[in-house]
Amino acid sequence: MTKRAKKTLKPMKHSASHRIWTIRFLIAAAVVWVFYTYVMYRLPEGLQTIFQNWLPPTTVNEAMVWVICALGLNIVVGYAGLLDLGFVAFWAIGGYSAGWFMSAFFGQVNIHILTTAPRDLPGIHLSFWGVLLIGGLICAFFGIIIGAPTLRLKSDYLALVTLGFGEIIPQVFTNGQNIAGFNISNGTKGISPVDNIGVPGKVLGPFDFSWKFFIFALLTAVMVFVSLRIRKGRLGRAWLAIREDELAASMMGLPLKSTKLAAYAVGAFSGGVGGVAFATHVNGVFADRFNFSISIILLAMVVLGGMGNVWGVMIGALLIAWINSTGLPAFGDLVNNTFHTEINFPSYNFLLFGGVLVLMMLYKREGMIPESRLKAILHEADDTTSNIAGGH
């Protein structure tokens, strides 16, 4: 087979792989929706208890929100190679966008646009779909603002600056009850409740889980589509070039500043969408939920799944979200009830994540489902090192 034929075959293999993963995701989403909507509540009480303890519907919905945000961070870290430790800032801004435009927080006005909220309820009440776009655009704007000072920074310095922004934004909302005489966040009290998404549950199923899961899965599918399409395009290839060798990319004429800012903007947009979805999931926005640990968990999802690989990041996000929310507490209850102990397993979640990350960095740096290019680069570096060591 000629070299030209091999090059033609490679994109075809990638497209076939993406189609297979897309079909799997759609099938899995459909099975989950049907099970929790029509099957679970008809099971015997014992089986219902098992599912409620180990994989309740709320955990499934929340896991989809984690996936949306992890896909956004994957664009910044996995595609462009920019180590961002402050991604929680965009999750918070997206959440407060929902609080501003889907609640009675601004009680001095009465604006209702395409919403199911009562007309006599004061405040700004916009359609959930409109707020998704507004929250995403606000986060994209702040992504550019936050990313601009970091354009000349690399590695540890970049991580420290993004960490600083990730700490500043949540603190602004925590103390935002009186900023120059304005209340932008209601401080530690938060903003609650926010408007419902506006899709009647009876349209898709009899339970509250149905329509929320359907919409969250749809948003996840959109983010997957955007991630895959943008990676194949000119911008995605530019990000990969910067990730692999920034100096070589600049020498080839790539505009580093605009390309990096685009990565921050697109990733932040995804974080904003996730923040709006999360606010509707928990029916409110609370400053104490946006702490630094969220950024670390999201980064662990990307690293564990496979940086740069959309499907790997999805698997990593679903796995860690389940362990952090339900899996570890349920396992702890099982062990404590079996052996009559009183170990607080959830308190060891960061010990578990840290240990897993250390093992991954030592033995499988490319992640569970690695991106082919990154895997080749890492193994090439390992082969080079071993050859040099052998030569001596």
Short mmCIF file of N, CA, C and O in Angstrom, two decimals, residues 81-136:
data_model
loop_
_atom_site.label_atom_id
_atom_site.label_comp_id
_atom_site.label_asym_id
_atom_site.label_seq_id
_atom_site.Cartn_x
_atom_site.Cartn_y
_atom_site.Cartn_z
N GLY A 81 -3.07 22.30 25.21
CA GLY A 81 -1.94 22.07 26.11
C GLY A 81 -1.73 23.17 27.12
O GLY A 81 -0.62 23.37 27.61
N LEU A 82 -2.79 23.91 27.47
CA LEU A 82 -2.69 25.01 28.43
C LEU A 82 -3.22 24.53 29.78
O LEU A 82 -4.42 24.28 29.93
N LEU A 83 -2.35 24.41 30.75
CA LEU A 83 -2.73 23.87 32.06
C LEU A 83 -3.56 24.89 32.82
O LEU A 83 -3.05 25.91 33.29
N ASP A 84 -4.85 24.62 32.94
CA ASP A 84 -5.80 25.53 33.57
C ASP A 84 -6.27 24.93 34.90
O ASP A 84 -6.95 23.91 34.91
N LEU A 85 -5.92 25.58 36.01
CA LEU A 85 -6.34 25.14 37.33
C LEU A 85 -7.44 26.01 37.92
O LEU A 85 -7.72 25.94 39.11
N GLY A 86 -8.06 26.84 37.08
CA GLY A 86 -9.11 27.72 37.58
C GLY A 86 -10.40 27.60 36.82
O GLY A 86 -11.17 28.56 36.73
N PHE A 87 -10.68 26.42 36.29
CA PHE A 87 -11.86 26.26 35.44
C PHE A 87 -13.16 26.41 36.24
O PHE A 87 -14.21 26.67 35.66
N VAL A 88 -13.09 26.25 37.55
CA VAL A 88 -14.28 26.41 38.37
C VAL A 88 -14.85 27.82 38.24
O VAL A 88 -16.06 28.03 38.46
N ALA A 89 -14.02 28.80 37.86
CA ALA A 89 -14.51 30.17 37.70
C ALA A 89 -15.60 30.24 36.65
O ALA A 89 -16.61 30.94 36.83
N PHE A 90 -15.45 29.50 35.56
CA PHE A 90 -16.46 29.54 34.49
C PHE A 90 -17.72 28.79 34.90
O PHE A 90 -18.83 29.18 34.52
N TRP A 91 -17.55 27.73 35.65
CA TRP A 91 -18.71 27.01 36.18
C TRP A 91 -19.52 27.97 37.07
O TRP A 91 -20.75 28.02 36.98
N ALA A 92 -18.82 28.75 37.90
CA ALA A 92 -19.50 29.69 38.80
C ALA A 92 -20.19 30.80 38.02
O ALA A 92 -21.35 31.15 38.30
N ILE A 93 -19.51 31.37 37.03
CA ILE A 93 -20.11 32.46 36.25
C ILE A 93 -21.34 31.97 35.50
O ILE A 93 -22.36 32.65 35.42
N GLY A 94 -21.26 30.76 34.95
CA GLY A 94 -22.43 30.19 34.28
C GLY A 94 -23.58 29.98 35.24
O GLY A 94 -24.75 30.26 34.91
N GLY A 95 -23.27 29.49 36.44
CA GLY A 95 -24.31 29.28 37.44
C GLY A 95 -24.99 30.57 37.83
O GLY A 95 -26.23 30.65 37.92
N TYR A 96 -24.19 31.62 38.06
CA TYR A 96 -24.78 32.90 38.45
C TYR A 96 -25.51 33.57 37.29
O TYR A 96 -26.41 34.39 37.51
N SER A 97 -25.14 33.24 36.05
CA SER A 97 -25.92 33.73 34.91
C SER A 97 -27.34 33.20 34.99
O SER A 97 -28.31 33.92 34.72
N ALA A 98 -27.47 31.92 35.36
CA ALA A 98 -28.81 31.35 35.56
C ALA A 98 -29.52 32.04 36.71
O ALA A 98 -30.73 32.32 36.66
N GLY A 99 -28.78 32.34 37.78
CA GLY A 99 -29.38 33.03 38.92
C GLY A 99 -29.84 34.44 38.58
O GLY A 99 -30.86 34.91 39.10
N TRP A 100 -29.12 35.12 37.71
CA TRP A 100 -29.48 36.48 37.34
C TRP A 100 -30.67 36.53 36.40
O TRP A 100 -31.54 37.38 36.52
N PHE A 101 -30.70 35.62 35.44
CA PHE A 101 -31.67 35.71 34.35
C PHE A 101 -32.78 34.66 34.41
O PHE A 101 -33.59 34.58 33.50
N MET A 102 -32.82 33.86 35.50
CA MET A 102 -33.88 32.86 35.63
C MET A 102 -34.44 32.82 37.05
O MET A 102 -34.76 31.76 37.57
N SER A 103 -34.53 33.98 37.69
CA SER A 103 -35.02 33.99 39.07
C SER A 103 -35.59 35.37 39.40
O SER A 103 -35.58 36.29 38.57
N ALA A 104 -36.04 35.49 40.63
CA ALA A 104 -36.58 36.78 41.11
C ALA A 104 -35.50 37.62 41.78
O ALA A 104 -35.82 38.52 42.56
N PHE A 105 -34.23 37.35 41.48
CA PHE A 105 -33.13 38.05 42.17
C PHE A 105 -33.20 39.55 41.93
O PHE A 105 -33.09 40.34 42.87
N PHE A 106 -33.37 40.00 40.68
CA PHE A 106 -33.51 41.43 40.39
C PHE A 106 -34.99 41.79 40.48
O PHE A 106 -35.69 41.96 39.48
N GLY A 107 -35.47 41.88 41.73
CA GLY A 107 -36.89 42.08 41.97
C GLY A 107 -37.41 43.44 41.56
O GLY A 107 -38.63 43.65 41.52
N GLN A 108 -36.53 44.40 41.26
CA GLN A 108 -36.97 45.74 40.89
C GLN A 108 -37.50 45.82 39.46
O GLN A 108 -38.06 46.84 39.05
N VAL A 109 -37.31 44.73 38.68
CA VAL A 109 -37.82 44.71 37.31
C VAL A 109 -38.73 43.50 37.16
O VAL A 109 -38.76 42.61 38.01
N ASN A 110 -39.47 43.48 36.05
CA ASN A 110 -40.36 42.35 35.77
C ASN A 110 -40.29 42.06 34.28
O ASN A 110 -41.01 42.65 33.47
N ILE A 111 -39.37 41.14 33.93
CA ILE A 111 -39.14 40.80 32.52
C ILE A 111 -39.37 39.31 32.35
O ILE A 111 -38.74 38.49 33.02
N HIS A 112 -40.24 38.95 31.44
CA HIS A 112 -40.55 37.55 31.14
C HIS A 112 -40.45 37.34 29.63
O HIS A 112 -41.19 37.98 28.87
N ILE A 113 -39.55 36.48 29.20
CA ILE A 113 -39.39 36.19 27.77
C ILE A 113 -39.31 34.69 27.57
O ILE A 113 -38.36 34.04 28.03
N LEU A 114 -40.33 34.12 26.95
CA LEU A 114 -40.36 32.70 26.58
C LEU A 114 -40.08 31.80 27.79
O LEU A 114 -39.28 30.86 27.73
N THR A 115 -40.71 32.09 28.91
CA THR A 115 -40.50 31.31 30.12
C THR A 115 -41.84 30.86 30.68
O THR A 115 -42.89 31.44 30.37
N THR A 116 -41.79 29.80 31.48
CA THR A 116 -43.02 29.29 32.11
C THR A 116 -43.23 29.86 33.50
O THR A 116 -44.18 29.48 34.18
N ALA A 117 -42.35 30.76 33.96
CA ALA A 117 -42.50 31.36 35.28
C ALA A 117 -43.76 32.21 35.32
O ALA A 117 -44.16 32.81 34.31
N PRO A 118 -44.43 32.29 36.49
CA PRO A 118 -45.64 33.11 36.61
C PRO A 118 -45.38 34.57 36.23
O PRO A 118 -44.35 35.14 36.61
N ARG A 119 -46.32 35.17 35.51
CA ARG A 119 -46.13 36.53 35.00
C ARG A 119 -46.04 37.57 36.12
O ARG A 119 -45.43 38.62 35.95
N ASP A 120 -46.67 37.28 37.25
CA ASP A 120 -46.64 38.24 38.35
C ASP A 120 -45.39 38.11 39.22
O ASP A 120 -45.23 38.85 40.19
N LEU A 121 -44.51 37.19 38.89
CA LEU A 121 -43.29 37.00 39.67
C LEU A 121 -42.24 38.01 39.21
O LEU A 121 -41.87 38.05 38.03
N PRO A 122 -41.75 38.88 40.11
CA PRO A 122 -40.76 39.89 39.70
C PRO A 122 -39.42 39.26 39.36
O PRO A 122 -39.15 38.09 39.67
N GLY A 123 -38.57 40.05 38.73
CA GLY A 123 -37.24 39.58 38.37
C GLY A 123 -37.11 39.39 36.87
O GLY A 123 -38.01 39.69 36.08
N ILE A 124 -35.95 38.90 36.46
CA ILE A 124 -35.69 38.62 35.04
C ILE A 124 -35.89 37.13 34.82
O ILE A 124 -35.22 36.31 35.44
N HIS A 125 -36.78 36.78 33.93
CA HIS A 125 -37.10 35.37 33.68
C HIS A 125 -37.03 35.13 32.17
O HIS A 125 -37.98 35.43 31.43
N LEU A 126 -35.88 34.62 31.74
CA LEU A 126 -35.68 34.32 30.33
C LEU A 126 -35.75 32.82 30.10
O LEU A 126 -35.68 32.02 31.04
N SER A 127 -35.88 32.45 28.84
CA SER A 127 -35.91 31.03 28.48
C SER A 127 -34.60 30.36 28.86
O SER A 127 -33.51 30.95 28.74
N PHE A 128 -34.70 29.12 29.30
CA PHE A 128 -33.50 28.35 29.65
C PHE A 128 -32.52 28.30 28.49
O PHE A 128 -31.31 28.43 28.68
N TRP A 129 -33.03 28.13 27.29
CA TRP A 129 -32.15 28.01 26.12
C TRP A 129 -31.45 29.33 25.83
O TRP A 129 -30.28 29.35 25.43
N GLY A 130 -32.16 30.43 26.06
CA GLY A 130 -31.51 31.72 25.90
C GLY A 130 -30.45 31.97 26.95
O GLY A 130 -29.38 32.52 26.66
N VAL A 131 -30.73 31.55 28.18
CA VAL A 131 -29.75 31.74 29.25
C VAL A 131 -28.53 30.86 29.02
O VAL A 131 -27.41 31.25 29.38
N LEU A 132 -28.71 29.68 28.43
CA LEU A 132 -27.56 28.86 28.06
C LEU A 132 -26.61 29.63 27.16
O LEU A 132 -25.39 29.64 27.37
N LEU A 133 -27.18 30.28 26.15
CA LEU A 133 -26.35 31.06 25.22
C LEU A 133 -25.74 32.26 25.92
O LEU A 133 -24.54 32.55 25.76
N ILE A 134 -26.54 32.97 26.72
CA ILE A 134 -26.03 34.15 27.42
C ILE A 134 -24.91 33.77 28.39
O ILE A 134 -23.85 34.40 28.42
N GLY A 135 -25.16 32.71 29.19
CA GLY A 135 -24.14 32.27 30.14
C GLY A 135 -22.87 31.82 29.45
O GLY A 135 -21.75 32.12 29.91
N GLY A 136 -23.03 31.11 28.32
CA GLY A 136 -21.84 30.68 27.58
C GLY A 136 -21.05 31.84 27.02
O GLY A 136 -19.82 31.87 27.09
#
